[in-house]
PDB file of C-alpha atoms in Angstrom:
ATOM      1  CA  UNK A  28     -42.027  46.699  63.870  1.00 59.00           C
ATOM      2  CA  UNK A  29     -44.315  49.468  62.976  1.00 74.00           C
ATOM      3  CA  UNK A  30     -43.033  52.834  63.224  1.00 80.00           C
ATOM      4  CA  UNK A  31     -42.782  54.388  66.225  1.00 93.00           C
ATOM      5  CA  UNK A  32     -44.571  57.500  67.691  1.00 96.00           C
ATOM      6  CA  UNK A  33     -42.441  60.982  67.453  1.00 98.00           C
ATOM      7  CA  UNK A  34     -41.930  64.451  66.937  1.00 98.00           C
ATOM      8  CA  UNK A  35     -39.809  66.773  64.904  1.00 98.00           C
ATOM      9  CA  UNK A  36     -38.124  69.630  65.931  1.00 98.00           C
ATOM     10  CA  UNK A  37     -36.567  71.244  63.398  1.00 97.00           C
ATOM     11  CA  UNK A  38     -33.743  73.892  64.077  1.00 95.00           C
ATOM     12  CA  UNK A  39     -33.839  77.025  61.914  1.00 93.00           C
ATOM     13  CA  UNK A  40     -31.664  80.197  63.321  1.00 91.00           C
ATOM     14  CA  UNK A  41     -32.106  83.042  60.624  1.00 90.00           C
ATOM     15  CA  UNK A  42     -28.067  84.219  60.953  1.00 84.00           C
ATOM     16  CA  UNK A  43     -25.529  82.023  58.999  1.00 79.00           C
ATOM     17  CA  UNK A  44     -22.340  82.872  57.751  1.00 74.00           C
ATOM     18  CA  UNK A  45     -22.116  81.122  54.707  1.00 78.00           C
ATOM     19  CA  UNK A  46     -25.463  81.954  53.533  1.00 86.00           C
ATOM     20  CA  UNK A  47     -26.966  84.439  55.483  1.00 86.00           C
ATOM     21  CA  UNK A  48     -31.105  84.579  55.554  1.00 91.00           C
ATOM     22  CA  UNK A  49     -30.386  80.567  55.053  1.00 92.00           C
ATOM     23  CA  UNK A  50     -33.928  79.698  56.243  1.00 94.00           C
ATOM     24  CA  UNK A  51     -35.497  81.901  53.996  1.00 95.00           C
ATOM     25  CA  UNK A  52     -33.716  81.166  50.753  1.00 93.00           C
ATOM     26  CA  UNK A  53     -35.958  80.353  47.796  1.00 94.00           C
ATOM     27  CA  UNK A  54     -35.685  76.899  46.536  1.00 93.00           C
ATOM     28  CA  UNK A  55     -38.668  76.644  43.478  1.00 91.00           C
ATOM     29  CA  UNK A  56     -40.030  79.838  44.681  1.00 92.00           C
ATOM     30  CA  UNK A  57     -40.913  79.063  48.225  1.00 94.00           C
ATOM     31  CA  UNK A  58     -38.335  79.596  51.262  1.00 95.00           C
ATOM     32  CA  UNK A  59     -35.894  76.405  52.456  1.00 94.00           C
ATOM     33  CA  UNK A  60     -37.932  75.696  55.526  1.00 96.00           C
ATOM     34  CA  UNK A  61     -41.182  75.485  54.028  1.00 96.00           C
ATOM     35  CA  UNK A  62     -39.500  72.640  52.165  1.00 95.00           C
ATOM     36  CA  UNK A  63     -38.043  70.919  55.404  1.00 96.00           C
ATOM     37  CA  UNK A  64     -41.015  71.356  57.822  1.00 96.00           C
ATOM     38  CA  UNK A  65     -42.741  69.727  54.457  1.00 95.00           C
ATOM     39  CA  UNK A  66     -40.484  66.902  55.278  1.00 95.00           C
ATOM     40  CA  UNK A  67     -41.544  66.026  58.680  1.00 96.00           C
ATOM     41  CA  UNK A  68     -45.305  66.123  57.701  1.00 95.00           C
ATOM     42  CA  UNK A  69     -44.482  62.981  55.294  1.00 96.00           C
ATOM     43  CA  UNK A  70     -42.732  61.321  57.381  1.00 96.00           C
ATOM     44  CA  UNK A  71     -45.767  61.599  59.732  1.00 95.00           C
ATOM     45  CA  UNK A  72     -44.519  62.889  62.728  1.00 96.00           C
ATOM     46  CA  UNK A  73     -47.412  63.235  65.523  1.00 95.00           C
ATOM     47  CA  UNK A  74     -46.274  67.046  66.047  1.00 95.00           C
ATOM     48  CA  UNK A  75     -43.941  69.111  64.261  1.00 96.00           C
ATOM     49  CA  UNK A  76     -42.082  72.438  65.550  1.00 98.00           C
ATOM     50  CA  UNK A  77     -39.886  74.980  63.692  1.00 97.00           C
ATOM     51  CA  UNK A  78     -37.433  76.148  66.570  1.00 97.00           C
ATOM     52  CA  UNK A  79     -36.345  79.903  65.089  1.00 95.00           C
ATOM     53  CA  UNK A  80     -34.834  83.166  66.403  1.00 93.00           C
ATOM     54  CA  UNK A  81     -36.366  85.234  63.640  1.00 94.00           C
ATOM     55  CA  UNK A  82     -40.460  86.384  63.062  1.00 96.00           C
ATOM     56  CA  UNK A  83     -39.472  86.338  59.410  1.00 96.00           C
ATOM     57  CA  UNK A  84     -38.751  82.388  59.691  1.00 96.00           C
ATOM     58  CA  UNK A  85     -42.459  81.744  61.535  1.00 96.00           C
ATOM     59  CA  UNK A  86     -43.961  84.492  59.595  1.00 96.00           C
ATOM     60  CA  UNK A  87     -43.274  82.167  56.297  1.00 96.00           C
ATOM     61  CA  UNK A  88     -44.569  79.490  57.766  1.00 96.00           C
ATOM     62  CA  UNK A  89     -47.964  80.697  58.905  1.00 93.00           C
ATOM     63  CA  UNK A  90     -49.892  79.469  55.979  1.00 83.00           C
ATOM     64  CA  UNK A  91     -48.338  75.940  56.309  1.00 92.00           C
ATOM     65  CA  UNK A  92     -51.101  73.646  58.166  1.00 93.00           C
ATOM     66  CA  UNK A  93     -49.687  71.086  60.617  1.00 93.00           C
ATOM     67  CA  UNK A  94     -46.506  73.442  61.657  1.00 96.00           C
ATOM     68  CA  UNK A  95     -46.287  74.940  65.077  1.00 97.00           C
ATOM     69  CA  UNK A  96     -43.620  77.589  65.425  1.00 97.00           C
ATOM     70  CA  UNK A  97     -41.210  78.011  68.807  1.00 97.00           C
ATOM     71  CA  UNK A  98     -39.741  81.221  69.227  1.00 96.00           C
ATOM     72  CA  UNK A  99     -36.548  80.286  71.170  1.00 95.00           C
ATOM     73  CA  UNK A 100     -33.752  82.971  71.916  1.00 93.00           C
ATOM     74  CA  UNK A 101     -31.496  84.461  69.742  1.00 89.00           C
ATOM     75  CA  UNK A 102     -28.075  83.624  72.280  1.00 89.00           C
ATOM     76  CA  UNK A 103     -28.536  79.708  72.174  1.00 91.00           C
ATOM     77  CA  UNK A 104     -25.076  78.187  70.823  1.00 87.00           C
ATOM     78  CA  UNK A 105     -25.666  75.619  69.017  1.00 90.00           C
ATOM     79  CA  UNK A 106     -29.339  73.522  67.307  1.00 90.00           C
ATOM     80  CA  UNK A 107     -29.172  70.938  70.367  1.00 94.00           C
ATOM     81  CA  UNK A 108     -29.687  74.068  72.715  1.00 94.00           C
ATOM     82  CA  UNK A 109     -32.334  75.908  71.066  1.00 95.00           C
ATOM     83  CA  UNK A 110     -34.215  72.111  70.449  1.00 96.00           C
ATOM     84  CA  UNK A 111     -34.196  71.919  74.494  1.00 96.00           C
ATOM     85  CA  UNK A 112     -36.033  75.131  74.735  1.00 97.00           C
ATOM     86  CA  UNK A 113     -38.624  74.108  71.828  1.00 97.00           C
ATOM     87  CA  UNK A 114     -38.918  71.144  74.099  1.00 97.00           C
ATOM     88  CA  UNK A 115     -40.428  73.286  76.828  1.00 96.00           C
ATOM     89  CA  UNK A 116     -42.251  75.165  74.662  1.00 97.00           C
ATOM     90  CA  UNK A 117     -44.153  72.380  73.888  1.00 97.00           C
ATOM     91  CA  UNK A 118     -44.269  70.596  76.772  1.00 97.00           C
ATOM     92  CA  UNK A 119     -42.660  67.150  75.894  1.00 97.00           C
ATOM     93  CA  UNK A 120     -43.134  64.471  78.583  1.00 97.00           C
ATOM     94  CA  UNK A 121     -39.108  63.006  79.112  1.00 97.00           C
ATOM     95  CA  UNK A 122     -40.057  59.715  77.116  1.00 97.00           C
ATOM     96  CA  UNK A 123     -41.244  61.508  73.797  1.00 98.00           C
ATOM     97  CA  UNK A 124     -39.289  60.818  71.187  1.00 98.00           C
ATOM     98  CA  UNK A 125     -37.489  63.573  69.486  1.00 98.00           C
ATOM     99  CA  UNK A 126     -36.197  64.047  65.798  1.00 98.00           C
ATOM    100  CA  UNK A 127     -33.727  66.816  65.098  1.00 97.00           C
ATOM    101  CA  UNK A 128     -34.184  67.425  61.449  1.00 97.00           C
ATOM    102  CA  UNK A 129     -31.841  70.068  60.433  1.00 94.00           C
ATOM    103  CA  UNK A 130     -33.278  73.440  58.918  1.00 92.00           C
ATOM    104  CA  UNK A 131     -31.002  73.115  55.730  1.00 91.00           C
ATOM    105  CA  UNK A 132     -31.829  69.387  54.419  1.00 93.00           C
ATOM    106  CA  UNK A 133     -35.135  70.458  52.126  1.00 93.00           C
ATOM    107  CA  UNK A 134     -34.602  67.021  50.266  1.00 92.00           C
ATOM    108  CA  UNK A 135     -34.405  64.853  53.345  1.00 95.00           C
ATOM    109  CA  UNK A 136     -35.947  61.402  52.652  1.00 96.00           C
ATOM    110  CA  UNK A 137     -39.538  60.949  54.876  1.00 96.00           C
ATOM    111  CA  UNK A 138     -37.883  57.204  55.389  1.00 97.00           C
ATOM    112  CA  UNK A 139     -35.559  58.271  56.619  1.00 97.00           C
ATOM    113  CA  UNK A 140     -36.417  60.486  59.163  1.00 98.00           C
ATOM    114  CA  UNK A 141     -38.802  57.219  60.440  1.00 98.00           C
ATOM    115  CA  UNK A 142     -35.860  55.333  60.574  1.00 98.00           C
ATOM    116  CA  UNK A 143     -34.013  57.112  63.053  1.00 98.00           C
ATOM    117  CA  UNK A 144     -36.528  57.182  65.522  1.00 98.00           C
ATOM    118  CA  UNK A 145     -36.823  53.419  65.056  1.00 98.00           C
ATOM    119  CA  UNK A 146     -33.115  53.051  65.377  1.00 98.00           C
ATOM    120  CA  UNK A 147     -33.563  54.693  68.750  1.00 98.00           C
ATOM    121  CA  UNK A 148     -36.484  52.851  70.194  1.00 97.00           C
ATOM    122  CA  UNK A 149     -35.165  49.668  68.760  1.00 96.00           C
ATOM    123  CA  UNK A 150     -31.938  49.990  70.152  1.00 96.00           C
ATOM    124  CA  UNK A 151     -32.949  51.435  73.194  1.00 96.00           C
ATOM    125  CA  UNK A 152     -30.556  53.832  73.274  1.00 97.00           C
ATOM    126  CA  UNK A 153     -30.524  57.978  74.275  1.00 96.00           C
ATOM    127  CA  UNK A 154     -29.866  59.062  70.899  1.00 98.00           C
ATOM    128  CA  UNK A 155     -30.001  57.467  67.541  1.00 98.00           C
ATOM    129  CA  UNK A 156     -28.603  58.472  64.137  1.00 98.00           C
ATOM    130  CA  UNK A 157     -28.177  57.722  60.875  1.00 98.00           C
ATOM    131  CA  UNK A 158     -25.095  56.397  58.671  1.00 98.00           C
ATOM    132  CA  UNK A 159     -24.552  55.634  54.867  1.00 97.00           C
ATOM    133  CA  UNK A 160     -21.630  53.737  52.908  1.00 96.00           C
ATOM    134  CA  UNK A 161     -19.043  55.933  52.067  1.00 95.00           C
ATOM    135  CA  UNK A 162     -18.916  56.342  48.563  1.00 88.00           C
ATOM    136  CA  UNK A 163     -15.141  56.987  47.170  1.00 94.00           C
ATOM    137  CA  UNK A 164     -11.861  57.722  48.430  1.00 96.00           C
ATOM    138  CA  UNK A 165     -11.761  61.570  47.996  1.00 95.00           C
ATOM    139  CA  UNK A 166     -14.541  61.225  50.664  1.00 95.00           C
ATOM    140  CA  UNK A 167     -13.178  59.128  52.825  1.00 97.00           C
ATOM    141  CA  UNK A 168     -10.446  62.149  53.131  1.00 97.00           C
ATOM    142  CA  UNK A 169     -12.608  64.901  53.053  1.00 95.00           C
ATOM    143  CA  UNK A 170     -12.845  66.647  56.568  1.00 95.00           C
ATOM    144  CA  UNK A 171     -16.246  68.034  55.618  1.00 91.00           C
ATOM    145  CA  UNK A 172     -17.402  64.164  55.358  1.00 93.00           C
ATOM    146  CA  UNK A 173     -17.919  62.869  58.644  1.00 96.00           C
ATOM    147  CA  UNK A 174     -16.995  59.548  59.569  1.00 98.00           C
ATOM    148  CA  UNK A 175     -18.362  56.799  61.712  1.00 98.00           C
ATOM    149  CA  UNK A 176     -17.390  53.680  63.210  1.00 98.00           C
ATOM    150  CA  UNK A 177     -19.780  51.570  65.086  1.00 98.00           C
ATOM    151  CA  UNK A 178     -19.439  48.331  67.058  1.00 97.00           C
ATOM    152  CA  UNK A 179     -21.164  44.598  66.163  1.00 96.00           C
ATOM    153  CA  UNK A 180     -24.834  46.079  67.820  1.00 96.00           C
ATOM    154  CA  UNK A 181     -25.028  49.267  65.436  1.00 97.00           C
ATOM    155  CA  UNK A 182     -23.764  51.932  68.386  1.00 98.00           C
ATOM    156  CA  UNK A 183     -21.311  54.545  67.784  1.00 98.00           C
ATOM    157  CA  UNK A 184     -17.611  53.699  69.118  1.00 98.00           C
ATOM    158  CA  UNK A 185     -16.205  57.430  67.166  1.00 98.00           C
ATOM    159  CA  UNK A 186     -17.689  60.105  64.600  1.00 98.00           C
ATOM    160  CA  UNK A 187     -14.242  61.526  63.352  1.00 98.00           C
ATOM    161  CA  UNK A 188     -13.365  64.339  60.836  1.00 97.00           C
ATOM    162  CA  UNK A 189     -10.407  62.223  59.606  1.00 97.00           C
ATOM    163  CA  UNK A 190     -10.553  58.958  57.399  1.00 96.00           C
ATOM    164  CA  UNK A 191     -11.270  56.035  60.249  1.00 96.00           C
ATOM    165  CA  UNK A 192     -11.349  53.380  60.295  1.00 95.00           C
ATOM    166  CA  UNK A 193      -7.751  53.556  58.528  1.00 95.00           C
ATOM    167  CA  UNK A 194      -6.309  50.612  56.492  1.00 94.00           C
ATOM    168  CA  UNK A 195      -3.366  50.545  56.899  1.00 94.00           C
ATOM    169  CA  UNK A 196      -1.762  47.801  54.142  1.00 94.00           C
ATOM    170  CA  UNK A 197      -4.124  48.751  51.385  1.00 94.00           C
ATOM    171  CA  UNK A 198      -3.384  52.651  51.711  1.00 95.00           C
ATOM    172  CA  UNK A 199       0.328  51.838  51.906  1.00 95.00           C
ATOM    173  CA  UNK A 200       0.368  51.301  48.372  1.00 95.00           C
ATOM    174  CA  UNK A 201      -2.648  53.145  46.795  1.00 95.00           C
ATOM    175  CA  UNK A 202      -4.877  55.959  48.397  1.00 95.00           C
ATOM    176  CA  UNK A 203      -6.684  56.562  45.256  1.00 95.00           C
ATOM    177  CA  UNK A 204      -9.511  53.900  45.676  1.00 94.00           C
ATOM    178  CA  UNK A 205     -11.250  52.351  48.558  1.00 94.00           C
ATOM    179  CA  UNK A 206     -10.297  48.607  49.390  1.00 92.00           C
ATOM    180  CA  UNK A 207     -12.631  45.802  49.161  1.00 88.00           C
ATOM    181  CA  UNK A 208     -14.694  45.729  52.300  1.00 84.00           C
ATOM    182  CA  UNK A 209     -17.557  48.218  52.727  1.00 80.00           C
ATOM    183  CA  UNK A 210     -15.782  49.332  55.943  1.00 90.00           C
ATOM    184  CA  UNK A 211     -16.324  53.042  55.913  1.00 97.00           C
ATOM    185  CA  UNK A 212     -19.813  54.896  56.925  1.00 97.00           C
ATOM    186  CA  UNK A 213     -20.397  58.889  56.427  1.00 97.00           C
ATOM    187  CA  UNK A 214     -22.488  59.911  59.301  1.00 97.00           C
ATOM    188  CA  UNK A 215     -25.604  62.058  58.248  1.00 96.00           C
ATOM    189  CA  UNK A 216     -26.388  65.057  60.637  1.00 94.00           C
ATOM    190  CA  UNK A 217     -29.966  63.932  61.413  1.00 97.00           C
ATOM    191  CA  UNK A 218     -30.543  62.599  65.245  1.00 98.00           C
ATOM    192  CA  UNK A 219     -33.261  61.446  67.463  1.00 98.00           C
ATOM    193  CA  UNK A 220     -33.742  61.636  71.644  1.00 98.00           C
ATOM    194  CA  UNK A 221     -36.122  61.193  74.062  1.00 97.00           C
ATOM    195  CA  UNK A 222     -36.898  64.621  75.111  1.00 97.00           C
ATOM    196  CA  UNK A 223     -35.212  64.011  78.601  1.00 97.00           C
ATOM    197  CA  UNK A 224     -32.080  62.833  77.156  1.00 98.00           C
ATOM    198  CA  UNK A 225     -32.219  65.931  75.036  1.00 97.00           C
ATOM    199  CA  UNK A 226     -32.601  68.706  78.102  1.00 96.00           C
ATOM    200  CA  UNK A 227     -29.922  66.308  79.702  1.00 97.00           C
ATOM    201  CA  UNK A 228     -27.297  66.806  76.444  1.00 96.00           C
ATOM    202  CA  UNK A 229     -28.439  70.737  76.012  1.00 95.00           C
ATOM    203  CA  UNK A 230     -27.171  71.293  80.218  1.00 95.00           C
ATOM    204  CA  UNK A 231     -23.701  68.880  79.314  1.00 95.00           C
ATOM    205  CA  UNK A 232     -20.361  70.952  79.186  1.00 94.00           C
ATOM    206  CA  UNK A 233     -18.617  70.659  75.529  1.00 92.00           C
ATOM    207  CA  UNK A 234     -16.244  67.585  76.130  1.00 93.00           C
ATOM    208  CA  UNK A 235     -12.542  68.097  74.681  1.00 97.00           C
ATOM    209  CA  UNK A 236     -12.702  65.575  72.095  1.00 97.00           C
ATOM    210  CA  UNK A 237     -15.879  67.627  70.394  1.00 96.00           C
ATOM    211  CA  UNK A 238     -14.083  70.675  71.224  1.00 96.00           C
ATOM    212  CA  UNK A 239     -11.042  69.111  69.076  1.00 97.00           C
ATOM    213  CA  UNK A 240     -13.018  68.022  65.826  1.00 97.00           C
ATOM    214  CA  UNK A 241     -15.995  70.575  66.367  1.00 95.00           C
ATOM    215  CA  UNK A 242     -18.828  67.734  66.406  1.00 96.00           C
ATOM    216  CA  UNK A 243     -21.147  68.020  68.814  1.00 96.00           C
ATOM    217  CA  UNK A 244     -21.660  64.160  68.801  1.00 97.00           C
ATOM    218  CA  UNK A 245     -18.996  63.907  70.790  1.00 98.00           C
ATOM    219  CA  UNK A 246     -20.000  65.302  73.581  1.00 97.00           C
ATOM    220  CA  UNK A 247     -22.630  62.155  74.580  1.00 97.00           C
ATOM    221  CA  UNK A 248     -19.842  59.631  73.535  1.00 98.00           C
ATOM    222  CA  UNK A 249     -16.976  60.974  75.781  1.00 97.00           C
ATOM    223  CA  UNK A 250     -19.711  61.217  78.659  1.00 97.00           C
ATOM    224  CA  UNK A 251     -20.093  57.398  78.835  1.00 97.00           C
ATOM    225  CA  UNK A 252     -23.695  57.446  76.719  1.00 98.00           C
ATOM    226  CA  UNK A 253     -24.316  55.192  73.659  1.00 98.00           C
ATOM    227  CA  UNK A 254     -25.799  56.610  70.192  1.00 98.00           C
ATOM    228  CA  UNK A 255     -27.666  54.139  68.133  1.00 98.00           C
ATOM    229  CA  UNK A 256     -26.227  53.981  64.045  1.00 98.00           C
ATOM    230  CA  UNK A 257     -28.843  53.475  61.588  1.00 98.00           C
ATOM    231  CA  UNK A 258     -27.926  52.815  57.602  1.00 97.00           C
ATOM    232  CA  UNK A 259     -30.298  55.451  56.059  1.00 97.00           C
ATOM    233  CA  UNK A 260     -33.312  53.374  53.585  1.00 96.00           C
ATOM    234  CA  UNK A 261     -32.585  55.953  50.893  1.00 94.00           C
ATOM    235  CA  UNK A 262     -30.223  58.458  49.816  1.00 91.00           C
ATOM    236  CA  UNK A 263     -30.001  62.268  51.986  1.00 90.00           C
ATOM    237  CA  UNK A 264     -29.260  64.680  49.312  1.00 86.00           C
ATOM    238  CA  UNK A 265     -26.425  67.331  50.306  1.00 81.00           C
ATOM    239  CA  UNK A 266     -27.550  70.135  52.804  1.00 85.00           C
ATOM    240  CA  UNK A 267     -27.578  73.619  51.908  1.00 90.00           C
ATOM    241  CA  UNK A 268     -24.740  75.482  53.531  1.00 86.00           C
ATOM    242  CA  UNK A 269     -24.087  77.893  50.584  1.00 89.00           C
ATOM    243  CA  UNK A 270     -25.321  80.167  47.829  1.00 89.00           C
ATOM    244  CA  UNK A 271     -23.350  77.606  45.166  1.00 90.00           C
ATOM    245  CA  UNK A 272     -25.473  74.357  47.158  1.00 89.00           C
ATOM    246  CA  UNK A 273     -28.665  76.474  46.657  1.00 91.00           C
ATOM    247  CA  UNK A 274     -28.104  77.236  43.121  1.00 91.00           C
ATOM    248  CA  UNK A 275     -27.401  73.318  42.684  1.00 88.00           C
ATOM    249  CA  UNK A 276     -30.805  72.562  44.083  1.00 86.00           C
ATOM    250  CA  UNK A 277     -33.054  74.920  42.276  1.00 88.00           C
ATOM    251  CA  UNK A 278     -31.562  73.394  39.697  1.00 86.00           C
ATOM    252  CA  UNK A 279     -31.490  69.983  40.109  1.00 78.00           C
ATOM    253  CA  UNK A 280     -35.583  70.382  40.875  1.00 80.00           C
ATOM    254  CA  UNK A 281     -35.626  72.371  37.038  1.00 80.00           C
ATOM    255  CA  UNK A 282     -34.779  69.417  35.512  1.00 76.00           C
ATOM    256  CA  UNK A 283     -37.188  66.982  37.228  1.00 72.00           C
TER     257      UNK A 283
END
């Protein structure tokens, strides 16, 4: 199957509290989401929109040709929300296919990003995301690591916080090491929609069970809707959340 049509949206509120100015942080002398909108051009995305809160943000992208810039409120709580308004910014029909590429992944594979919004045409699903092996048991344990489980088709069944699925012989005796199996997926925070489906999630009410392991994701699984799981082609590099995972990148790209 050839790859399909789509858009990127990508999310980029100027206020964090881990790394305040986040958008804007240098990484090899040019600012973060440069680097991500650069992203979503090779991929080949048909359009591609920086959602922001800030003139700063769309002021340093002005020079960058193929990027059109949203200015969405400052109040919205959450990416999902302020993606909904960049939606009617730009006018999205309900069927256009929508990938959230999060403002703080400036190494995020261009395969990848194609591959979720093949997961979600292929699977025919609302939403689509990605998924790779986890890779050690530390990991498995972390709560920072998200976890998925997903049924024989591919679709979610739970994204969890805690180490799932859990077994329970093997880690009676040792919880040092993964057991033999390849049974354990670490969900990676990129997504896909129709646009529709994307207003439709925005207007939802937070469901409890998001509520309880603060994952948004949650939300369309507890209201009945399926979410396509994609195994990523290639490696995502770590996000940027803080000044100590930007210092990391600048100088991981020094020594290429």
């Amino acid at each position: 199957m050839s790859a399909p049509d789509f858009v990127v949206a990508i999310p980029a509120r100027y206020h964090s509290s881990r790394l305040p100015g986040k958008p804007l942080a240098l990484i090899a002398g040019e600012p973060m989401v440069v680097h991500v909108a650069r992203r979503a051009l090779a991929a080949g995305a048909r359009q591609a929109w920086v959602a922001t809160d800030d003139q700063r943000i769309a002021d340093a992208l002005a020079g960058l040709e193929g990027i059109q810039v949203a200015m969405t409120a400052a109040g919205h709580a959450s990416g999902t929300d302020r993606l909904a308004e960049c939606a009617a910014i730009a006018g999205w029909s309900d069927d256009t296919v929508v990938v959230n590429l999060q403002g703080d992944e400036p190494f995020a594979p261009a395969a990848g990003i194609v591959a979720v919004a093949t997961a979600l045409v292929q699977q025919q699903t609302p939403m689509a995301t990605l998924a790779t092996p986890v890779a050690d048991a530390p990991a498995l344990f972390d709560p920072n690591v998200v976890k998925v489980v997903r049924d024989a088709g591919g679709r979610a069944l739970y994204f969890s916080r805690a180490p799932i699925p859990w077994p329970r012989d093997a880690f009676a005796v040792d919880r040092s090491r993964l057991p033999a199996g390849n049974h354990w997926l670490r969900h990676i925070g990129i997504y896909a929609y129709r646009a529709g489906f994307l207003r439709q999630f925005a207007a939802m009410p937070a469901g409890g069970l998001e509520q309880l392991e603060s994952l948004e994701q949650l939300r369309v699984l507890e209201a009945g809707h399926a979410i396509a799981v994609g195994l990523a082609p290639q490696a995502f590099p770590p996000g940027i959340d803080t000044a100590e995972d930007l210092a990391r990148a600048n100088a991981w790209l020094a020594a290429q």
